[in-house]
Amino acid sequence: MTISDHRAAQLATRLAFFVAGFGIACWAPLVPFAKQRLGVDDATLGLLLLSLGVGSVASMLAAGLLSARYGSKPVVIVSGLALSVLLPPLVIATTPVTLALALFAFGAALGSLDVAVHIQAIEVERLSARPLMSGFHAQFSIGGFAGSGVMTALLAFEIAPLPGTLACCAIALAAMIIAIPRLIAGKPAESGPLLVLPHGAVLLLAALAAIMFLVEGAMLDWSALLLTASGRLPAAQAGLGYIMFSIAMTIGRLAGDVVVARIGDRATLLWGSVMAITGFVVLLAVPSVVSAMTGFALIGLGASNLVPVLFRRAGAQTVMPVGLAVAAVTTAGYSGVLLGPAGIGFVAAATSLSTAFWLLAALLVVVLASAPLVATAPR
């Protein structure tokens, strides 16, 4: 590949990551409208929202198999286009059953895209011979900011949800149209059987991914409640904690490729874990607003490049096909997002929310201790 081909492939991969973040973020501001339209209670809404996660997890193994067999490009194309066009059905579903089906399909497209675009990213990074994964993940975060911002702005200007989703659908489709001809078409070089249970280094990577996604999910679902329960901020301002975390994570990922190229995967895992653990200590041990914002920033910066490193190592191992390895790591991560926040709730109910957050810091110690194993895993 020429230098221009490399750059084109990097652009296409960034756009695909952007579409994934943009699509899921467009749905978030529409949840209250769905609840009002269907007239359901919180319990029913929770079950409906679970359909999205179930669809995502259910599609991941299939995406890994298809990418291992045919390459990641066709899976990225189909799932990216599907994610774009499945936004409008989410706002026209008029019964719980139809919304559950729409969310399942939307989640399946998101899960497939998540697996395939990571495989595409591993291929592009390998051909470019330099770290790129953190920058790709940053585009997912930027897509999230853009999706939630655009949809919220449209709704604030009293544009109905359906025209709003059509506008967001057009943005996502435009990004995919630009990306499609620039994606790498080559078939991955896979050896061995395609149906392999996660084992060895992949099992470790999957477990660590579950921990990291659990931490990110806890920041989203519980950070505001932690600030209000401790009396540091009123409910109207409690979202500042997650905003600080998100901004710090995005900044860390934008700079992450340079950092990883300089210090390597092992040091990135070690020092990133140390920074994130320090952030939890500052957040929980010092009862002030300044310490809380500092803690969230440190957690975001520290955690920002840990997941990209895990995916890079999944692409570097040779104990199982790369497509299935990435699918296993992605599925484990999503399981952490789906089940982790509920687990935090159970721990908080039995003890306290602060204790639950201390438990997250303890889990990061596991990531810290595993850094040498991850960096020296068979390749």
Short mmCIF file of C-alpha atoms in Angstrom, two decimals:
data_model
loop_
_atom_site.label_atom_id
_atom_site.label_comp_id
_atom_site.label_asym_id
_atom_site.label_seq_id
_atom_site.Cartn_x
_atom_site.Cartn_y
_atom_site.Cartn_z
CA MET A 1 0.00 0.00 0.00
CA THR A 2 1.13 3.53 -0.75
CA ILE A 3 1.23 6.31 1.82
CA SER A 4 -1.96 7.74 0.36
CA ASP A 5 -3.63 4.32 0.67
CA HIS A 6 -2.58 4.15 4.33
CA ARG A 7 -4.02 7.58 5.00
CA ALA A 8 -7.24 6.71 3.19
CA ALA A 9 -7.62 3.52 5.24
CA GLN A 10 -7.00 5.44 8.46
CA LEU A 11 -9.63 8.01 7.49
CA ALA A 12 -12.15 5.27 6.69
CA THR A 13 -11.54 3.54 10.03
CA ARG A 14 -11.87 6.80 11.94
CA LEU A 15 -15.17 7.51 10.18
CA ALA A 16 -16.49 4.04 11.02
CA PHE A 17 -15.61 4.53 14.70
CA PHE A 18 -17.27 7.96 14.51
CA VAL A 19 -20.48 6.42 13.11
CA ALA A 20 -20.59 3.86 15.93
CA GLY A 21 -20.30 6.56 18.61
CA PHE A 22 -22.60 8.93 16.75
CA GLY A 23 -25.35 6.35 16.27
CA ILE A 24 -25.63 5.16 19.85
CA ALA A 25 -25.39 8.74 21.19
CA CYS A 26 -28.27 9.88 18.95
CA TRP A 27 -30.54 7.39 20.70
CA ALA A 28 -29.83 8.59 24.25
CA PRO A 29 -31.78 11.91 24.05
CA LEU A 30 -34.74 10.05 22.50
CA VAL A 31 -35.32 7.71 25.46
CA PRO A 32 -37.73 10.07 27.31
CA PHE A 33 -39.75 10.51 24.11
CA ALA A 34 -40.01 6.74 23.70
CA LYS A 35 -41.24 6.35 27.27
CA GLN A 36 -43.85 9.06 26.79
CA ARG A 37 -44.97 7.70 23.41
CA LEU A 38 -45.46 4.18 24.68
CA GLY A 39 -46.81 5.16 28.10
CA VAL A 40 -44.72 2.55 29.95
CA ASP A 41 -43.30 2.61 33.47
CA ASP A 42 -39.61 2.61 34.39
CA ALA A 43 -39.45 -1.16 34.83
CA THR A 44 -40.87 -1.83 31.37
CA LEU A 45 -38.60 0.80 29.85
CA GLY A 46 -35.61 -0.90 31.47
CA LEU A 47 -36.53 -4.21 29.88
CA LEU A 48 -36.95 -2.53 26.51
CA LEU A 49 -33.54 -0.88 26.77
CA LEU A 50 -32.06 -4.27 27.60
CA SER A 51 -33.06 -5.36 24.09
CA LEU A 52 -30.35 -3.09 22.68
CA GLY A 53 -27.66 -4.75 24.76
CA VAL A 54 -28.94 -8.24 24.00
CA GLY A 55 -28.90 -7.49 20.28
CA SER A 56 -25.34 -6.17 20.53
CA VAL A 57 -23.96 -9.19 22.37
CA ALA A 58 -25.88 -11.65 20.19
CA SER A 59 -24.35 -10.26 16.99
CA MET A 60 -20.73 -10.11 18.13
CA LEU A 61 -19.76 -13.74 17.69
CA ALA A 62 -21.34 -13.78 14.23
CA ALA A 63 -19.43 -10.61 13.31
CA GLY A 64 -16.18 -12.22 14.43
CA LEU A 65 -16.88 -15.36 12.42
CA LEU A 66 -17.83 -13.43 9.28
CA SER A 67 -14.81 -11.13 9.58
CA ALA A 68 -12.51 -14.12 10.03
CA ARG A 69 -13.99 -15.79 6.95
CA TYR A 70 -14.56 -12.86 4.58
CA GLY A 71 -12.58 -9.96 6.03
CA SER A 72 -13.83 -7.07 8.09
CA LYS A 73 -14.72 -4.71 5.23
CA PRO A 74 -18.10 -6.22 4.22
CA VAL A 75 -19.14 -6.50 7.88
CA VAL A 76 -18.20 -2.86 8.52
CA ILE A 77 -20.17 -1.77 5.45
CA VAL A 78 -23.35 -3.72 6.20
CA SER A 79 -23.41 -2.98 9.94
CA GLY A 80 -22.47 0.69 9.50
CA LEU A 81 -25.19 1.29 6.92
CA ALA A 82 -27.70 -0.67 9.02
CA LEU A 83 -26.87 1.36 12.13
CA SER A 84 -27.46 4.55 10.17
CA VAL A 85 -30.84 3.62 8.72
CA LEU A 86 -32.18 1.98 11.90
CA LEU A 87 -32.36 5.28 13.78
CA PRO A 88 -35.79 6.38 12.43
CA PRO A 89 -37.57 3.10 13.34
CA LEU A 90 -36.68 3.78 16.97
CA VAL A 91 -38.96 6.84 17.02
CA ILE A 92 -41.87 5.44 15.03
CA ALA A 93 -42.34 2.26 17.05
CA THR A 94 -45.73 2.59 18.77
CA THR A 95 -45.82 -0.58 20.89
CA PRO A 96 -43.37 -2.13 23.35
CA VAL A 97 -42.94 -5.14 21.05
CA THR A 98 -42.05 -3.09 17.97
CA LEU A 99 -39.66 -0.91 19.96
CA ALA A 100 -38.00 -3.99 21.45
CA LEU A 101 -37.51 -5.41 17.95
CA ALA A 102 -36.16 -2.10 16.65
CA LEU A 103 -33.75 -1.82 19.59
CA PHE A 104 -32.61 -5.42 19.11
CA ALA A 105 -31.85 -4.75 15.42
CA PHE A 106 -30.15 -1.45 16.27
CA GLY A 107 -28.07 -3.17 18.93
CA ALA A 108 -27.15 -5.99 16.54
CA ALA A 109 -25.87 -3.46 14.01
CA LEU A 110 -23.91 -1.64 16.72
CA GLY A 111 -22.36 -4.84 18.08
CA SER A 112 -21.39 -6.09 14.62
CA LEU A 113 -19.86 -2.74 13.71
CA ASP A 114 -17.95 -2.62 17.00
CA VAL A 115 -16.30 -5.98 16.36
CA ALA A 116 -15.62 -5.49 12.65
CA VAL A 117 -14.25 -1.96 12.95
CA HIS A 118 -11.80 -3.11 15.62
CA ILE A 119 -10.57 -5.84 13.28
CA GLN A 120 -10.27 -3.23 10.52
CA ALA A 121 -8.35 -0.99 12.94
CA ILE A 122 -5.94 -3.81 13.82
CA GLU A 123 -5.27 -4.40 10.10
CA VAL A 124 -4.73 -0.71 9.41
CA GLU A 125 -2.45 -0.33 12.43
CA ARG A 126 -0.41 -3.36 11.40
CA LEU A 127 0.07 -2.02 7.87
CA SER A 128 0.96 1.43 9.17
CA ALA A 129 3.50 -0.05 11.62
CA ARG A 130 2.69 2.48 14.34
CA PRO A 131 0.12 2.82 17.13
CA LEU A 132 -3.24 4.13 15.90
CA MET A 133 -5.81 2.44 18.13
CA SER A 134 -6.14 5.23 20.70
CA GLY A 135 -6.88 7.75 17.96
CA PHE A 136 -9.54 5.46 16.53
CA HIS A 137 -11.19 5.17 19.93
CA ALA A 138 -11.06 8.95 20.26
CA GLN A 139 -13.23 9.19 17.16
CA PHE A 140 -15.85 7.03 18.88
CA SER A 141 -15.86 9.50 21.77
CA ILE A 142 -16.06 12.47 19.40
CA GLY A 143 -18.93 10.75 17.60
CA GLY A 144 -20.68 10.37 20.94
CA PHE A 145 -20.34 14.07 21.70
CA ALA A 146 -21.53 14.96 18.20
CA GLY A 147 -24.49 12.57 18.21
CA SER A 148 -25.87 13.62 21.56
CA GLY A 149 -25.17 17.28 20.78
CA VAL A 150 -26.83 17.30 17.35
CA MET A 151 -29.90 15.37 18.49
CA THR A 152 -30.30 17.47 21.65
CA ALA A 153 -29.97 20.68 19.62
CA LEU A 154 -32.59 19.52 17.11
CA LEU A 155 -35.01 18.63 19.89
CA ALA A 156 -34.31 21.94 21.66
CA PHE A 157 -35.35 23.77 18.48
CA GLU A 158 -38.63 21.83 18.65
CA ILE A 159 -37.84 19.63 15.66
CA ALA A 160 -39.83 16.42 16.02
CA PRO A 161 -37.91 13.20 16.77
CA LEU A 162 -38.57 11.64 13.34
CA PRO A 163 -37.15 14.52 11.25
CA GLY A 164 -34.33 14.75 13.77
CA THR A 165 -33.38 11.10 13.35
CA LEU A 166 -33.62 11.45 9.56
CA ALA A 167 -31.12 14.32 9.72
CA CYS A 168 -28.77 12.26 11.93
CA CYS A 169 -29.29 9.29 9.61
CA ALA A 170 -28.10 11.45 6.70
CA ILE A 171 -24.94 12.46 8.62
CA ALA A 172 -24.09 8.86 9.44
CA LEU A 173 -24.77 7.68 5.89
CA ALA A 174 -22.56 10.45 4.48
CA ALA A 175 -19.71 9.34 6.74
CA MET A 176 -20.16 5.71 5.67
CA ILE A 177 -20.28 6.64 1.97
CA ILE A 178 -16.94 8.40 2.35
CA ALA A 179 -15.48 5.48 4.32
CA ILE A 180 -16.61 2.52 2.20
CA PRO A 181 -14.25 2.83 -0.80
CA ARG A 182 -11.30 3.48 1.52
CA LEU A 183 -11.71 0.45 3.79
CA ILE A 184 -9.14 -2.34 3.50
CA ALA A 185 -10.61 -5.16 1.44
CA GLY A 186 -8.01 -7.83 2.13
CA LYS A 187 -9.01 -11.03 3.91
CA PRO A 188 -7.28 -11.55 7.28
CA ALA A 189 -4.76 -14.35 7.39
CA GLU A 190 -6.45 -16.76 9.77
CA SER A 191 -5.23 -20.23 10.68
CA GLY A 192 -6.90 -23.02 12.60
CA PRO A 193 -10.60 -23.62 13.26
CA LEU A 194 -12.96 -20.68 13.32
CA LEU A 195 -14.98 -21.93 16.30
CA VAL A 196 -12.64 -21.59 19.28
CA LEU A 197 -13.50 -20.85 22.89
CA PRO A 198 -11.50 -17.96 24.38
CA HIS A 199 -8.40 -19.27 26.12
CA GLY A 200 -4.90 -18.27 27.10
CA ALA A 201 -3.99 -14.66 26.48
CA VAL A 202 -7.41 -13.93 24.94
CA LEU A 203 -9.19 -15.00 28.13
CA LEU A 204 -7.04 -12.59 30.14
CA LEU A 205 -7.64 -9.76 27.66
CA ALA A 206 -11.39 -10.40 27.77
CA ALA A 207 -11.44 -10.29 31.58
CA LEU A 208 -9.49 -7.03 31.64
CA ALA A 209 -11.79 -5.54 28.98
CA ALA A 210 -14.80 -6.43 31.14
CA ILE A 211 -13.20 -4.56 34.06
CA MET A 212 -12.44 -1.47 31.99
CA PHE A 213 -15.88 -1.32 30.39
CA LEU A 214 -17.39 -1.79 33.86
CA VAL A 215 -15.46 1.25 35.08
CA GLU A 216 -16.65 3.33 32.12
CA GLY A 217 -20.25 2.15 32.61
CA ALA A 218 -20.11 3.00 36.30
CA MET A 219 -18.90 6.51 35.47
CA LEU A 220 -21.89 6.98 33.17
CA ASP A 221 -24.55 5.51 35.44
CA TRP A 222 -23.38 6.30 38.97
CA SER A 223 -21.01 9.30 38.96
CA ALA A 224 -23.78 11.89 39.31
CA LEU A 225 -25.42 9.97 42.15
CA LEU A 226 -22.07 9.70 43.94
CA LEU A 227 -21.69 13.49 43.84
CA THR A 228 -25.22 14.16 45.06
CA ALA A 229 -25.13 11.45 47.76
CA SER A 230 -21.92 12.93 49.17
CA GLY A 231 -23.47 16.41 49.16
CA ARG A 232 -20.77 17.89 46.95
CA LEU A 233 -23.06 19.02 44.12
CA PRO A 234 -26.82 19.45 43.63
CA ALA A 235 -28.60 17.20 41.15
CA ALA A 236 -28.71 19.91 38.48
CA GLN A 237 -24.90 20.08 38.41
CA ALA A 238 -24.00 16.48 39.19
CA GLY A 239 -23.45 15.65 35.53
CA LEU A 240 -20.26 17.70 35.60
CA GLY A 241 -18.38 14.69 36.92
CA TYR A 242 -19.11 12.54 33.89
CA ILE A 243 -18.44 15.48 31.57
CA MET A 244 -15.00 15.91 33.14
CA PHE A 245 -14.35 12.17 32.82
CA SER A 246 -15.43 12.13 29.15
CA ILE A 247 -13.36 15.18 28.19
CA ALA A 248 -10.27 13.77 29.90
CA MET A 249 -10.73 10.40 28.21
CA THR A 250 -11.10 11.98 24.77
CA ILE A 251 -7.99 14.14 25.27
CA GLY A 252 -6.05 11.10 26.50
CA ARG A 253 -7.04 9.09 23.44
CA LEU A 254 -6.22 11.87 21.01
CA ALA A 255 -2.71 11.96 22.46
CA GLY A 256 -2.57 8.23 23.13
CA ASP A 257 -0.94 7.03 19.93
CA VAL A 258 2.06 9.29 20.50
CA VAL A 259 2.31 8.16 24.13
CA VAL A 260 2.09 4.45 23.29
CA ALA A 261 4.64 4.80 20.50
CA ARG A 262 7.05 6.38 22.98
CA ILE A 263 6.61 4.19 26.08
CA GLY A 264 5.03 0.96 24.77
CA ASP A 265 2.01 -1.13 25.73
CA ARG A 266 3.35 -2.37 29.08
CA ALA A 267 4.16 1.08 30.45
CA THR A 268 0.86 2.44 29.11
CA LEU A 269 -1.06 -0.21 31.04
CA LEU A 270 1.02 0.28 34.18
CA TRP A 271 0.95 4.06 34.38
CA GLY A 272 -2.58 4.35 33.05
CA SER A 273 -3.80 2.01 35.78
CA VAL A 274 -1.84 3.89 38.43
CA MET A 275 -3.32 7.21 37.27
CA ALA A 276 -6.87 5.83 37.26
CA ILE A 277 -6.46 4.28 40.72
CA THR A 278 -5.06 7.58 42.00
CA GLY A 279 -8.12 9.29 40.55
CA PHE A 280 -10.43 7.02 42.54
CA VAL A 281 -8.45 7.71 45.73
CA VAL A 282 -8.66 11.48 45.20
CA LEU A 283 -12.36 11.26 44.33
CA LEU A 284 -13.33 9.15 47.34
CA ALA A 285 -10.89 10.18 50.06
CA VAL A 286 -11.06 13.97 49.79
CA PRO A 287 -14.62 15.36 50.23
CA SER A 288 -14.59 18.47 48.04
CA VAL A 289 -15.82 19.52 44.60
CA VAL A 290 -12.30 20.27 43.39
CA SER A 291 -11.04 16.85 44.44
CA ALA A 292 -14.05 15.21 42.77
CA MET A 293 -13.42 16.94 39.44
CA THR A 294 -9.69 16.18 39.71
CA GLY A 295 -10.48 12.55 40.46
CA PHE A 296 -12.80 12.19 37.48
CA ALA A 297 -10.19 13.79 35.22
CA LEU A 298 -7.45 11.43 36.44
CA ILE A 299 -9.71 8.40 35.98
CA GLY A 300 -10.54 9.49 32.43
CA LEU A 301 -6.92 10.18 31.49
CA GLY A 302 -5.65 6.99 33.10
CA ALA A 303 -8.30 4.73 31.57
CA SER A 304 -8.26 6.39 28.14
CA ASN A 305 -5.64 4.17 26.50
CA LEU A 306 -6.07 0.92 28.41
CA VAL A 307 -8.87 -0.49 26.23
CA PRO A 308 -7.08 0.41 22.97
CA VAL A 309 -4.01 -1.47 24.21
CA LEU A 310 -6.14 -4.52 25.03
CA PHE A 311 -7.58 -4.56 21.51
CA ARG A 312 -4.12 -4.14 20.00
CA ARG A 313 -2.88 -7.14 21.97
CA ALA A 314 -5.93 -9.14 20.85
CA GLY A 315 -4.82 -8.48 17.29
CA ALA A 316 -1.21 -9.43 18.07
CA GLN A 317 -1.86 -12.82 19.71
CA THR A 318 -1.79 -16.05 17.72
CA VAL A 319 -3.52 -18.51 20.05
CA MET A 320 -6.82 -18.10 18.17
CA PRO A 321 -8.13 -16.34 15.04
CA VAL A 322 -7.99 -12.56 15.33
CA GLY A 323 -11.65 -12.13 14.41
CA LEU A 324 -12.81 -14.42 17.19
CA ALA A 325 -10.33 -12.95 19.66
CA VAL A 326 -11.63 -9.43 19.01
CA ALA A 327 -15.21 -10.70 19.24
CA ALA A 328 -14.44 -12.30 22.61
CA VAL A 329 -12.83 -9.13 23.99
CA THR A 330 -15.66 -6.95 22.69
CA THR A 331 -18.36 -9.27 24.06
CA ALA A 332 -16.68 -9.34 27.46
CA GLY A 333 -16.51 -5.55 27.42
CA TYR A 334 -20.18 -5.21 26.61
CA SER A 335 -21.00 -7.72 29.34
CA GLY A 336 -19.18 -5.44 31.76
CA VAL A 337 -21.25 -2.47 30.59
CA LEU A 338 -24.54 -4.41 30.79
CA LEU A 339 -24.05 -6.27 34.06
CA GLY A 340 -21.54 -4.09 35.88
CA PRO A 341 -23.70 -1.05 36.69
CA ALA A 342 -26.37 -3.35 38.12
CA GLY A 343 -23.69 -5.03 40.22
CA ILE A 344 -22.58 -1.63 41.48
CA GLY A 345 -26.18 -1.01 42.52
CA PHE A 346 -26.33 -4.26 44.51
CA VAL A 347 -23.05 -3.49 46.28
CA ALA A 348 -24.19 0.06 47.02
CA ALA A 349 -27.48 -1.23 48.44
CA ALA A 350 -25.66 -3.70 50.69
CA THR A 351 -22.93 -1.28 51.78
CA SER A 352 -22.64 2.19 50.25
CA LEU A 353 -21.97 3.78 46.87
CA SER A 354 -18.53 4.88 48.06
CA THR A 355 -17.69 1.28 48.90
CA ALA A 356 -18.81 0.22 45.44
CA PHE A 357 -16.47 2.80 43.89
CA TRP A 358 -13.62 1.58 46.08
CA LEU A 359 -14.33 -1.85 44.60
CA LEU A 360 -13.81 -0.36 41.11
CA ALA A 361 -10.40 0.91 42.25
CA ALA A 362 -9.58 -2.60 43.50
CA LEU A 363 -10.50 -4.05 40.10
CA LEU A 364 -8.09 -1.59 38.47
CA VAL A 365 -5.36 -3.04 40.69
CA VAL A 366 -6.01 -6.33 38.84
CA VAL A 367 -5.38 -4.50 35.55
CA LEU A 368 -2.20 -3.02 37.00
CA ALA A 369 -0.94 -6.42 38.17
CA SER A 370 -1.77 -7.99 34.79
CA ALA A 371 0.14 -5.43 32.72
CA PRO A 372 3.36 -7.47 32.48
CA LEU A 373 1.40 -10.58 31.47
CA VAL A 374 -0.51 -8.70 28.77
CA ALA A 375 2.62 -7.12 27.33
CA THR A 376 4.51 -10.44 27.20
CA ALA A 377 1.63 -12.65 26.04
CA PRO A 378 2.44 -15.03 23.12
CA ARG A 379 2.23 -13.24 19.78
#
